[in-house]
Short mmCIF file of C-alpha atoms and ligand atoms in Angstrom, two decimals:
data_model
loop_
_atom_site.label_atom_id
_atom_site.label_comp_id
_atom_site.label_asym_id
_atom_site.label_seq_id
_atom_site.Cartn_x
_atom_site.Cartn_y
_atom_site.Cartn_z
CA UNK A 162 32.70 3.80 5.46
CA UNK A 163 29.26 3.38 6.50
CA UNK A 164 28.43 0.89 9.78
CA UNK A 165 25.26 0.90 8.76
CA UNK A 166 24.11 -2.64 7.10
CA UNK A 167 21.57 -0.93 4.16
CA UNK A 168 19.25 -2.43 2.13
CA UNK A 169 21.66 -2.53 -0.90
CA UNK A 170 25.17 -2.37 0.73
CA UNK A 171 26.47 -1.58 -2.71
CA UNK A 172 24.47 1.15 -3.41
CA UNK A 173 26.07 4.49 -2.92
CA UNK A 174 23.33 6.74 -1.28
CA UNK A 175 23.28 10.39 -1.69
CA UNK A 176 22.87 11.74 1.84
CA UNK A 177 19.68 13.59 2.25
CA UNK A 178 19.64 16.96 4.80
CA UNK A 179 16.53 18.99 4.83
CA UNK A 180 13.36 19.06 2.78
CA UNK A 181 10.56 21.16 1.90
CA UNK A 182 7.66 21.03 0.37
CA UNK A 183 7.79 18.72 -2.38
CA UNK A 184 11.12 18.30 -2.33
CA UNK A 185 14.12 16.85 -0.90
CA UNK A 186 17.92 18.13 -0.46
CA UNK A 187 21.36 16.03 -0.13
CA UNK A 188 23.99 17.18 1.08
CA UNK A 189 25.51 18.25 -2.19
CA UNK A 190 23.07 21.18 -2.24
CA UNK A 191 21.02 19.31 -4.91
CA UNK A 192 17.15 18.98 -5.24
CA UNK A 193 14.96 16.63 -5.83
CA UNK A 194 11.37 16.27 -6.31
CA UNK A 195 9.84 13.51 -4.58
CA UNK A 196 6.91 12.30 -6.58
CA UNK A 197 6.88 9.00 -4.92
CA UNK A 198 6.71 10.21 -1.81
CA UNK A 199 9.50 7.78 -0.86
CA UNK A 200 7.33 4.79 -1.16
CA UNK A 201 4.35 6.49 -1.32
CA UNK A 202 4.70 7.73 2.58
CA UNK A 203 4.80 11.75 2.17
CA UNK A 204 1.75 12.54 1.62
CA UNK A 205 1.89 16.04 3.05
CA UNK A 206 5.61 16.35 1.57
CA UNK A 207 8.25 17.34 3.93
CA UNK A 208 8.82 19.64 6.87
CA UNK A 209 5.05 20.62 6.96
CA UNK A 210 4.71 23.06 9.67
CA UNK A 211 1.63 22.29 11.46
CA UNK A 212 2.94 18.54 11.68
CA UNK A 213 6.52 19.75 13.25
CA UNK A 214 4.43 22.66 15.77
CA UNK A 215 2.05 19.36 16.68
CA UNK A 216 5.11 17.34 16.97
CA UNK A 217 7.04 20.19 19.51
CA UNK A 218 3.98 20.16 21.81
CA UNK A 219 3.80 16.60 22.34
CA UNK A 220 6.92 16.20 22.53
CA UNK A 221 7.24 18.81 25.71
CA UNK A 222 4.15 17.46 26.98
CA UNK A 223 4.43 13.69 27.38
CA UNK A 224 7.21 11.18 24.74
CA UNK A 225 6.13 7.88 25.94
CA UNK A 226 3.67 5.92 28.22
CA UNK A 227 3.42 2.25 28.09
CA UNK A 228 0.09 0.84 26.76
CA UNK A 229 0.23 -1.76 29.43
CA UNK A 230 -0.47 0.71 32.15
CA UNK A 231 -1.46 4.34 30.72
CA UNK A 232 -4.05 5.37 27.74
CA UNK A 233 -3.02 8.86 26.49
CA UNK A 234 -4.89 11.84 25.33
CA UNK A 235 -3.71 12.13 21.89
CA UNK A 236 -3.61 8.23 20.79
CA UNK A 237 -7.49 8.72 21.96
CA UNK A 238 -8.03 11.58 19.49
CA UNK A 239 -6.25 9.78 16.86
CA UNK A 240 -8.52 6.88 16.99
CA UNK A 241 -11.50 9.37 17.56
CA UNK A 242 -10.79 11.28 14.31
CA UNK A 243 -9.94 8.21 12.19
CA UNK A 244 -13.44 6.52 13.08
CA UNK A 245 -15.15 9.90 12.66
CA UNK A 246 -13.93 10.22 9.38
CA UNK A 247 -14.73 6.67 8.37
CA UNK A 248 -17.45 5.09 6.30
CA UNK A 249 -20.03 3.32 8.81
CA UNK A 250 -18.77 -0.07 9.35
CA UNK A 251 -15.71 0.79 11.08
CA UNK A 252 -15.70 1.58 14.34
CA UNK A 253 -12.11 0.79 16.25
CA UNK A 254 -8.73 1.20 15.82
CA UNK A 255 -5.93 -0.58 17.09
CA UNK A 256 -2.59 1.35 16.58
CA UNK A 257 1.19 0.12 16.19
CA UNK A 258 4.30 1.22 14.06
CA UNK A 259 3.90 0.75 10.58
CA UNK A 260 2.63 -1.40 7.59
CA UNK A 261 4.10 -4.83 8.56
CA UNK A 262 2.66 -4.66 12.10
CA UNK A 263 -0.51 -3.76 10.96
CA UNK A 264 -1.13 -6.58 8.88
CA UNK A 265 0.59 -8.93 11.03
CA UNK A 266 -1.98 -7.49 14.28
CA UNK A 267 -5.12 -8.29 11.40
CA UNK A 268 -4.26 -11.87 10.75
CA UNK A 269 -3.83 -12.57 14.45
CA UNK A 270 -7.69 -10.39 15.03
CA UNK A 271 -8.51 -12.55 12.06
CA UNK A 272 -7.51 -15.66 13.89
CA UNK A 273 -8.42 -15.05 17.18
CA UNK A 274 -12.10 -13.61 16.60
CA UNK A 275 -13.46 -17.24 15.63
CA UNK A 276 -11.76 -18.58 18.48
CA UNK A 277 -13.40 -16.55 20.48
CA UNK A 278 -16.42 -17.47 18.62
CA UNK A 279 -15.84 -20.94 19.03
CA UNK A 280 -14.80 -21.46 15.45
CA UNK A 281 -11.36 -22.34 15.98
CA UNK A 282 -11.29 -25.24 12.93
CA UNK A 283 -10.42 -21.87 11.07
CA UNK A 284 -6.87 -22.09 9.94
CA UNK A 285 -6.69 -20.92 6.55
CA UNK A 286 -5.47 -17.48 4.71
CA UNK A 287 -6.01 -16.96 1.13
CA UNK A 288 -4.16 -13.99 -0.52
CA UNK A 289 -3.65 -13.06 -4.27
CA UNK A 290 -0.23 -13.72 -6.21
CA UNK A 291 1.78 -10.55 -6.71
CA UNK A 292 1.32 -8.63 -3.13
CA UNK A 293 2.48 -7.28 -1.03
CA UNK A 294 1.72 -7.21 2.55
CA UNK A 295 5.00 -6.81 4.56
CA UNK A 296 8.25 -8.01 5.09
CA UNK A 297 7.58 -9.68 9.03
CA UNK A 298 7.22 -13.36 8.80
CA UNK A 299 3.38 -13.41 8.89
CA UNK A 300 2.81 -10.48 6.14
CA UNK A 301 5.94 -11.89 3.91
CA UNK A 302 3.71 -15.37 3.92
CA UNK A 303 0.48 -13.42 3.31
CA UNK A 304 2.23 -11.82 0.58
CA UNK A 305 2.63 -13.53 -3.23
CA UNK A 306 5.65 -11.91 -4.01
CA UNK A 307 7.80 -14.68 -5.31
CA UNK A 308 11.17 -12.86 -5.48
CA UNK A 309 10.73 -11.78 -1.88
CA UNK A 310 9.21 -14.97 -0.44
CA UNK A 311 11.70 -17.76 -2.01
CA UNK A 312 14.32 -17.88 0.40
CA UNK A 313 12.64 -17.67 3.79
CA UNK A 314 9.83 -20.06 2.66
CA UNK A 315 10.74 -22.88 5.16
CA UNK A 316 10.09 -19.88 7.97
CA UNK A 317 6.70 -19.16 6.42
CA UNK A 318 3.27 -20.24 7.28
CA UNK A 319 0.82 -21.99 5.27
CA UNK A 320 -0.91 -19.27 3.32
CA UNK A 321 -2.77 -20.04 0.02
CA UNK A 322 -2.69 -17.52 -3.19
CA UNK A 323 -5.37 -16.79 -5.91
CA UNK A 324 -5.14 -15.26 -8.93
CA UNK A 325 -4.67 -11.03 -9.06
CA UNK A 326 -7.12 -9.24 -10.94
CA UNK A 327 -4.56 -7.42 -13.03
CA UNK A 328 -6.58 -7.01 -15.96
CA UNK A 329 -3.31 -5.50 -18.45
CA UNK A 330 -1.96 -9.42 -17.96
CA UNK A 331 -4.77 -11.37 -17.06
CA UNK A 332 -7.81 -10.64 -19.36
CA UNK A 333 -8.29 -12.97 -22.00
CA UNK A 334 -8.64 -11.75 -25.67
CA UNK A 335 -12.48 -11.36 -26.28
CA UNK A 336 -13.28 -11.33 -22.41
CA UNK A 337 -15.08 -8.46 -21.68
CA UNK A 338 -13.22 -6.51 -17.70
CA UNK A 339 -16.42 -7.28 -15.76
CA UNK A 340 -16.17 -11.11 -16.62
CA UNK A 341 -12.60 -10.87 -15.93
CA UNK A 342 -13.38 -9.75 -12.78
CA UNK A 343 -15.69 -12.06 -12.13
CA UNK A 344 -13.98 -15.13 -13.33
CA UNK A 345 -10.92 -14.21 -11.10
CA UNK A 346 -12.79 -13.73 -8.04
CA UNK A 347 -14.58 -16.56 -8.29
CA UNK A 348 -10.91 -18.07 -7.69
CA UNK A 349 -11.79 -17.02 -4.23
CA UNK A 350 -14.94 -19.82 -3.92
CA UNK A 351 -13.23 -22.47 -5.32
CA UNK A 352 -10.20 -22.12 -2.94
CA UNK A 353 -12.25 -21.78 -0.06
CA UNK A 354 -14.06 -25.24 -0.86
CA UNK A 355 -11.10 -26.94 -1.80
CA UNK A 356 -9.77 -26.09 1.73
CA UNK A 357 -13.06 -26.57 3.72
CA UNK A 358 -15.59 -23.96 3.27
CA UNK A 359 -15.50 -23.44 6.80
CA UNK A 360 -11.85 -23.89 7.96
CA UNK A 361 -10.94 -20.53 6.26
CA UNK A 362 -10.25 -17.55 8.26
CA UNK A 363 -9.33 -14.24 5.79
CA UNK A 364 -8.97 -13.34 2.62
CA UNK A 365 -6.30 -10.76 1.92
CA UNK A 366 -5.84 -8.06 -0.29
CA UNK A 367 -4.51 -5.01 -1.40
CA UNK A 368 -7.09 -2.62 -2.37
CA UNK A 369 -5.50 -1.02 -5.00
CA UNK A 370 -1.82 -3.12 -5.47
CA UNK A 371 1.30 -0.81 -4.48
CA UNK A 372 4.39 -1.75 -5.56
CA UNK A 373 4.34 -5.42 -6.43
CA UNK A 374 2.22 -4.65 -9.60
CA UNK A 375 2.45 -0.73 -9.86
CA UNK A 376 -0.95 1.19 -9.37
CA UNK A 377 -3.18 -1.39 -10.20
CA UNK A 378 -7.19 -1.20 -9.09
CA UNK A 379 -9.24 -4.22 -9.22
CA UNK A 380 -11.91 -4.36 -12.41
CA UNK A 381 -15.47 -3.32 -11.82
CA UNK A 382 -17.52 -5.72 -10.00
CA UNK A 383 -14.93 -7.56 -8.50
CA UNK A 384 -14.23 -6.69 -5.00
CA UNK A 385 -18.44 -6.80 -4.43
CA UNK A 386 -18.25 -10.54 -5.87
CA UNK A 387 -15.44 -11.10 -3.10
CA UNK A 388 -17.31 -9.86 -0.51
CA UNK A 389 -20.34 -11.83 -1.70
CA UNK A 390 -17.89 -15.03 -1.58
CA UNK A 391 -16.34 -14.13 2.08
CA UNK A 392 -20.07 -13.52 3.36
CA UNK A 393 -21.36 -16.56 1.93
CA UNK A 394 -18.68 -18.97 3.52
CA UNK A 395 -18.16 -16.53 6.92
CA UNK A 396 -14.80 -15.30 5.83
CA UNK A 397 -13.34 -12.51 6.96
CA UNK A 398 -11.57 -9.63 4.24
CA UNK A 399 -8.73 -7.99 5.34
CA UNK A 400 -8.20 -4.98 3.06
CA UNK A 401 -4.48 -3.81 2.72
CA UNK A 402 -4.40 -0.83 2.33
CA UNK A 403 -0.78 0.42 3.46
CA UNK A 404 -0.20 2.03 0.22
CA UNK A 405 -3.51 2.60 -1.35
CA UNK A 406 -5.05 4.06 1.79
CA UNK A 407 -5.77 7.39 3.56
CA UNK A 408 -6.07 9.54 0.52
CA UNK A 409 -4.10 8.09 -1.70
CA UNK A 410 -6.66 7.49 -4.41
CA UNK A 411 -8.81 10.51 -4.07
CA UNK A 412 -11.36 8.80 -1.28
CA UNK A 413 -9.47 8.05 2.41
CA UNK A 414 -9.87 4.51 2.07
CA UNK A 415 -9.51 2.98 -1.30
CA UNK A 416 -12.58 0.43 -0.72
CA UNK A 417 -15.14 3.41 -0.77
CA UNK A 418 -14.82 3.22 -4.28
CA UNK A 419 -15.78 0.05 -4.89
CA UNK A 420 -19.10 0.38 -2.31
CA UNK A 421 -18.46 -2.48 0.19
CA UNK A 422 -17.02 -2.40 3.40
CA UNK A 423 -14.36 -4.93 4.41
CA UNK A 424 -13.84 -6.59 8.01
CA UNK A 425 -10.42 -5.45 8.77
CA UNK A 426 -8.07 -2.72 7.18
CA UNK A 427 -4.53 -1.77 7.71
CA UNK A 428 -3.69 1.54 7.18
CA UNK A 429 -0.24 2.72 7.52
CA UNK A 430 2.29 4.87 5.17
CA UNK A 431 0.05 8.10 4.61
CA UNK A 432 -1.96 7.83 7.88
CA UNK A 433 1.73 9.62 9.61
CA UNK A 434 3.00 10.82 6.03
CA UNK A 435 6.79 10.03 7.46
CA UNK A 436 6.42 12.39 10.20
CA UNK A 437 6.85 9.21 12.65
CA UNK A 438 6.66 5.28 12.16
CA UNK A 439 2.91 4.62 12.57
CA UNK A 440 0.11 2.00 11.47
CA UNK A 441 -2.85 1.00 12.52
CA UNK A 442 -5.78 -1.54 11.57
CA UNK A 443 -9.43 -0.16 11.84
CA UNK A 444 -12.34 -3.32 12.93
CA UNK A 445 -16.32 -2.87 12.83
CA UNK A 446 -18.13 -3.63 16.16
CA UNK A 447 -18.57 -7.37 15.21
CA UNK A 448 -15.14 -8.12 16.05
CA UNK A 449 -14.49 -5.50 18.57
CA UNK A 450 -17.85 -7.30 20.14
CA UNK A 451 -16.24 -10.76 19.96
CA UNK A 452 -13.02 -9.88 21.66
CA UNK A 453 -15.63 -7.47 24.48
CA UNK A 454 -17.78 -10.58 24.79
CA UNK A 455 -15.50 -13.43 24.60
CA UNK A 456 -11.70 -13.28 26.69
CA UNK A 457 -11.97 -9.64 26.73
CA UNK A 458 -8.31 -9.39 25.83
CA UNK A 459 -6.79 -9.51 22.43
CA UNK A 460 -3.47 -11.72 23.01
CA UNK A 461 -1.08 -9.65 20.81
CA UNK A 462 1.09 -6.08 21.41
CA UNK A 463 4.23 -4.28 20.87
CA UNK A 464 6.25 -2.20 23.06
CA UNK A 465 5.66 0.85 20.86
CA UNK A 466 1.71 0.77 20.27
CA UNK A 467 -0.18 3.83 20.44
CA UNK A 468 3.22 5.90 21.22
CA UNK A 469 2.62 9.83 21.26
CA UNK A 470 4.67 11.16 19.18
CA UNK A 471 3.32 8.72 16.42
CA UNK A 472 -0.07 9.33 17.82
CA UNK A 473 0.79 13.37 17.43
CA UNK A 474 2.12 13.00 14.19
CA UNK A 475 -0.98 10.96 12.74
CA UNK A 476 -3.71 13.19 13.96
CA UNK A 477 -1.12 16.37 12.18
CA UNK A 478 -1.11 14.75 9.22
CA UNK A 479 -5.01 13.92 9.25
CA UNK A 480 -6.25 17.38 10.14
CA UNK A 481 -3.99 19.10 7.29
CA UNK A 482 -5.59 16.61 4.60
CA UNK A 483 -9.06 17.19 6.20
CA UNK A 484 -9.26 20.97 6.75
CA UNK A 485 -6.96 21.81 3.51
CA UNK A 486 -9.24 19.94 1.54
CA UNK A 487 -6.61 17.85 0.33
CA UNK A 488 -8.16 14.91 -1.07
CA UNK A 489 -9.99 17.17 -3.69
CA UNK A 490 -6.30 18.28 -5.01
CA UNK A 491 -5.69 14.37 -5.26
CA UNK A 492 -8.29 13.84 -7.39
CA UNK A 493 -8.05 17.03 -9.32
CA UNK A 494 -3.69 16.51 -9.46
CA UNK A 495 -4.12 12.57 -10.15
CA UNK A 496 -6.55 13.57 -13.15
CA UNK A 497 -3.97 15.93 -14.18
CA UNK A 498 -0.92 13.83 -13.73
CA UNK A 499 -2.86 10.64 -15.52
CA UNK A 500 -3.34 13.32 -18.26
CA UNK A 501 0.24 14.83 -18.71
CA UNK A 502 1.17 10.79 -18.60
CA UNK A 503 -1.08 9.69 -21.34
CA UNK A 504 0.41 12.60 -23.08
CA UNK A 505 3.99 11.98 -23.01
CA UNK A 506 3.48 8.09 -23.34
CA UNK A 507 0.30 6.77 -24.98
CA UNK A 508 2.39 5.81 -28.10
CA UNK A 509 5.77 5.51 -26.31
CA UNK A 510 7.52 2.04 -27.58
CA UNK A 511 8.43 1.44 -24.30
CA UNK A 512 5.39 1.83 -22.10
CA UNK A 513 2.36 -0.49 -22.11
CA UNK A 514 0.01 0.49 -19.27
CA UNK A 515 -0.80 3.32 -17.80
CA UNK A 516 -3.11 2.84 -14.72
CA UNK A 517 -4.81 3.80 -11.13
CA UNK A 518 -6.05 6.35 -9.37
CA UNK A 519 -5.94 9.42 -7.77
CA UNK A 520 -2.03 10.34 -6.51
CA UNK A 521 -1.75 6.71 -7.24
CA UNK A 522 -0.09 6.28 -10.62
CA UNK A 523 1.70 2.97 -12.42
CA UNK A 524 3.63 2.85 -15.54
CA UNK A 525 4.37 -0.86 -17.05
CA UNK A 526 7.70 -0.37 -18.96
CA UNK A 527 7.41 -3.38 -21.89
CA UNK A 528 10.75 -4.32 -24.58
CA UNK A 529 7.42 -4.85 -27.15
CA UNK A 530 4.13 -2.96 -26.84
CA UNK A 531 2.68 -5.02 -29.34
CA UNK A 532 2.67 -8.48 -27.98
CA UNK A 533 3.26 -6.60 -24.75
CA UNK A 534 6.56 -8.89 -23.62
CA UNK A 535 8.62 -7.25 -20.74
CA UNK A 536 12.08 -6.28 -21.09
CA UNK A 537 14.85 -9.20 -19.88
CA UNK A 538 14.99 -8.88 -16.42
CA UNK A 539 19.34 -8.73 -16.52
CA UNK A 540 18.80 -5.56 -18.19
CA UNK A 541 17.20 -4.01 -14.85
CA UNK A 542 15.40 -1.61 -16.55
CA UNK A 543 13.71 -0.13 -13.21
CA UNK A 544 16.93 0.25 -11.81
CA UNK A 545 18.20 2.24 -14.70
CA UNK A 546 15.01 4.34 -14.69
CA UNK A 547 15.54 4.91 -11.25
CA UNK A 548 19.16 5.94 -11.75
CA UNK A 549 18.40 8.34 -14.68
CA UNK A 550 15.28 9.92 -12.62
CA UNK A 551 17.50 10.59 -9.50
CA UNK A 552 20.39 12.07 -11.86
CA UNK A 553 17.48 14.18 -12.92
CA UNK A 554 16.33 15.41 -9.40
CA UNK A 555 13.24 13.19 -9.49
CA UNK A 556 12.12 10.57 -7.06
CA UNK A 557 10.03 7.98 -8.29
CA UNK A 558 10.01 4.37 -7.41
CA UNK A 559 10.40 1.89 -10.09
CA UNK A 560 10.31 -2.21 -9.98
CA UNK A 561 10.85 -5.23 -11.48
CA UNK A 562 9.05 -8.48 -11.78
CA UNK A 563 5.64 -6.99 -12.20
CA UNK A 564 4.21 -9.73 -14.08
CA UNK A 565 5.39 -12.91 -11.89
CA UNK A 566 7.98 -11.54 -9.30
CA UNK A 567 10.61 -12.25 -12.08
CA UNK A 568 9.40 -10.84 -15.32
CA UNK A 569 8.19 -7.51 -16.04
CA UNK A 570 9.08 -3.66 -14.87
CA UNK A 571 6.98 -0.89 -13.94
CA UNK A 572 6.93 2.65 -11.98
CA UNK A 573 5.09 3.57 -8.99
CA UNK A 574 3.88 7.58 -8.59
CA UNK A 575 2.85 9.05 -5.76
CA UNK A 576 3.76 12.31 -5.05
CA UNK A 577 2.28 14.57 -2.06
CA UNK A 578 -1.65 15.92 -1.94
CA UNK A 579 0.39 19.26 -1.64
CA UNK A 580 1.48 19.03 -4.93
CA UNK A 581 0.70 21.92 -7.86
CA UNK A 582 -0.64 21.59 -11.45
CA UNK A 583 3.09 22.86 -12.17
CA UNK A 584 5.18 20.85 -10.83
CA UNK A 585 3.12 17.75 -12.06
CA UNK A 586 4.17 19.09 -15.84
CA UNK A 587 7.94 18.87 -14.25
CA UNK A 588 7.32 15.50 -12.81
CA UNK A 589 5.99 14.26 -16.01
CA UNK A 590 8.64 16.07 -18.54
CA UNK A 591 11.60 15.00 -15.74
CA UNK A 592 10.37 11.35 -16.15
CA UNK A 593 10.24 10.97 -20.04
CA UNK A 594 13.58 12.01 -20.39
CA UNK A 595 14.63 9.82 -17.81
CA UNK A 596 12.60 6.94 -19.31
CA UNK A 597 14.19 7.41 -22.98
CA UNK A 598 17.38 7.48 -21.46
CA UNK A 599 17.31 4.32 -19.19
CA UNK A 600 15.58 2.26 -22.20
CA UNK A 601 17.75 3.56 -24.40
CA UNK A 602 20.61 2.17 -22.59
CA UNK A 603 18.73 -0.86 -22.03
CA UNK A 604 18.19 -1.61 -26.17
CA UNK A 605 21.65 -0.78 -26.66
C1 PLP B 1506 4.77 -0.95 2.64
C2 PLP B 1506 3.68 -1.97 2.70
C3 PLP B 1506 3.56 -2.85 3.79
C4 PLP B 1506 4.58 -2.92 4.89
O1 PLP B 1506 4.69 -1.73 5.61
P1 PLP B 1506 6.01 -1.43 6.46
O2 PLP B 1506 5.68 -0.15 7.16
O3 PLP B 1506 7.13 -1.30 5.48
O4 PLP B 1506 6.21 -2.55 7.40
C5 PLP B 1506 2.47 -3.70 3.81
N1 PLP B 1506 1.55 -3.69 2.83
C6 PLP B 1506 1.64 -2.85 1.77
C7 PLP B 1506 0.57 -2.88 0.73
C8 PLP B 1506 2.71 -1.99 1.66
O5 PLP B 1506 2.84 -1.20 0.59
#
């Protein structure tokens, strides 16, 4: 028997040994592709050998060096080659372990940057209803995840939710997407002046929404009328982008394609593609300046900042996608794969939406596509789906309560920039069966 406590102590986990590629191997000797990428983390695949060669030589030269007393070569060159590689705007990096940490290091920036402007009446974060933003105390309250929130919420801190713009749900009937878009981010005004129109600090989103939602991208228009809002009442956006970012939707960071720049983004799950636990959050020179100008110190840290070997691993991971020309295959692949889906499920019963972008790909699975009512969540549809898809050597990563945290299922794609116009036909034809099965089972 295990001693490990897992996330699902009931579950019994195949136990995975070696991977390549694509794929993934258990210790049965079976295969599976992994066009999730885990939760959309492998972004070069597995075993990648320039990663492992970068990881050997850092490894020999130097493990660890406390931030406290030592800056290291490598965690420099990281942060050099993510600015260089940035949009203008962006112009520091602060580094930690992963997703959670990331967002929790923003809203303390967030926070601490008008205090050291003197605006410390600035209490207030606004988020968006179905998000995600981490499972640490801070991101868990930033996030509107209901099903994840509602037993910790005397632990949480005040945080204040707006509307998502999740335009499959939330559009009315004769509402044309760009008014949608408006009309939802104008949620975002009305908050702040209901809460003081200067006593808010952030507003936080995902870019494009991971797995809360499945895949989805804001409407046209929208995330320019937020940053309209945020620059009109000096509020700061903190982009998410965990999940969406550093590739993952055909441009490194998801905001390039909607032409503004935010304030603060967290980056974590493809910026080390797995290789080693790593996250960072990038800043423009206005609130580097603040912190340079005001205490000069920014009163936060972990043990395990700017570590080597995560350093190492990032800057692998980054020079593959950049010299490979990866993020071409993404958008060539995710044009492909949202092809092959439309395909197989454009007039499938079952399936409602099909949506994002690039390697970024969501499903919403529906009992009715009609009147476009989700399957009852005791059926546990996702979890089926999942079942059948890993029965069929396929990795994806399927959810439930989509629509409110409760109702609603959908599933997430993300499979590796590595991957081939092939083996996104075998994705695709692995996953219909494995949807017809599980809803089959579910109807039954
Ligand atoms: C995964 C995720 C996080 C949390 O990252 P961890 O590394 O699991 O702590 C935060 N935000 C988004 C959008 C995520 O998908």
């Amino acid at each position: 028997m295990s001693k490990i406590l897992h996330r699902s102590i009931h579950a019994d986990l195949p136990v995975a040994v070696g991977g390549r590629g694509i794929e993934l191997f258990d210790a049965h000797g079976k295969t599976y592709i992994d066009a999730s990428g885990g939760a959309a983390v492998s972004c070069l695949g597995h075993n990648h050998p320039h990663v492992l060669a970068a990881l050997h030589a850092q490894l020999d030269k130097l493990a660890y060096a406390h931030t406290g007393f030592f800056t290291t070569e490598i965690a420099e060159r990281l942060a050099d080659s993510l600015i260089a590689d940035s949009p203008d705007g962006i112009d520091y990096v602060y580094l930690v372990s992963g997703g959670s940490e990331a967002m929790e290091a923003a809203l303390k920036m967030a926070r601490q940057y008008f205090v050291e402007k003197g605006e410390s009446q600035r209490r207030h974060i606004i988020a968006r209803r179905q998000s995600y933003h981490g499972n640490t105390l801070g991101a868990l309250a930033a996030g509107g995840n209901e099903w994840r929130r509602a037993q910790f919420r005397p632990l949480l801190i005040e945080t204040h939710h707006i509307a998502p713009c999740y335009a499959y749900r939330g559009r009315l009937a004769g509402e044309g997407e760009y008014q949608y878009g408006e009309r939802v981010a104008n949620e975002l005004e009305a908050k702040i002046l209901e809460l003081g129109s200067d006593e808010v600090i952030a507003f936080v989103a995902e870019t494009v929404v991971g797995a809360t939602a499945g895949a989805v991208p804001a409407v046209d228009g929208y995330f320019k009328r937020i940053r309209e809002i945020c620059d009109s009442y000096g509020v700061l956006l903190i982009l998410d982008e965990v999940m969406c970012g550093m590739g993952r939707t055909g441009t490194l960071h998801a905001y390039e394609q909607e032409a503004i720049v935010p304030d603060l983004i967290a980056i974590a799950k493809g910026l080390g593609g797995g290789y080693q636990p790593v996250g960072a959050v990038l800043l423009g020179r206005r609130i580097y300046d603040a912190f340079a100008t005001g205490s000069g110190f920014f009163q936060h840290g972990h043990t395990y900042m700017a570590h080597p070997m995560a350093a190492a691993a990032a800057l692998a991971v980054q020079d593959v996608v950049r010299e490979h020309g990866l993020l071409d295959n993404v958008v060539r692949m995710g044009e492909l794969l949202n092809h092959r889906l439309q395909e197989r499920f454009h007039n499938h019963h079952s399936v409602g939406d099909i949506r994002g972008r690039g390697l970024f790909r969501g499903i919403e699975i529906v009992a009715d596509r009609g009147d476009k009512s989700p399957f009852d969540p005791a059926r546990k549809v996702n979890v089926a789906i999942k079942r059948e898809a890993m029965a069929r050597g396929l990795m994806v990563y399927p959810m439930g309560g989509t629509i409110d945290g409760v109702q609603g299922d959908h599933i997430l794609l993300a499979p590796p920039f590595i991957v081939s116009a092939g083996q996104i036909d075998t994705i695709v034809e692995r996953l219909g069966d494995a949807v017809d099965a599980a809803v089959a089972r579910s109807v039954a």
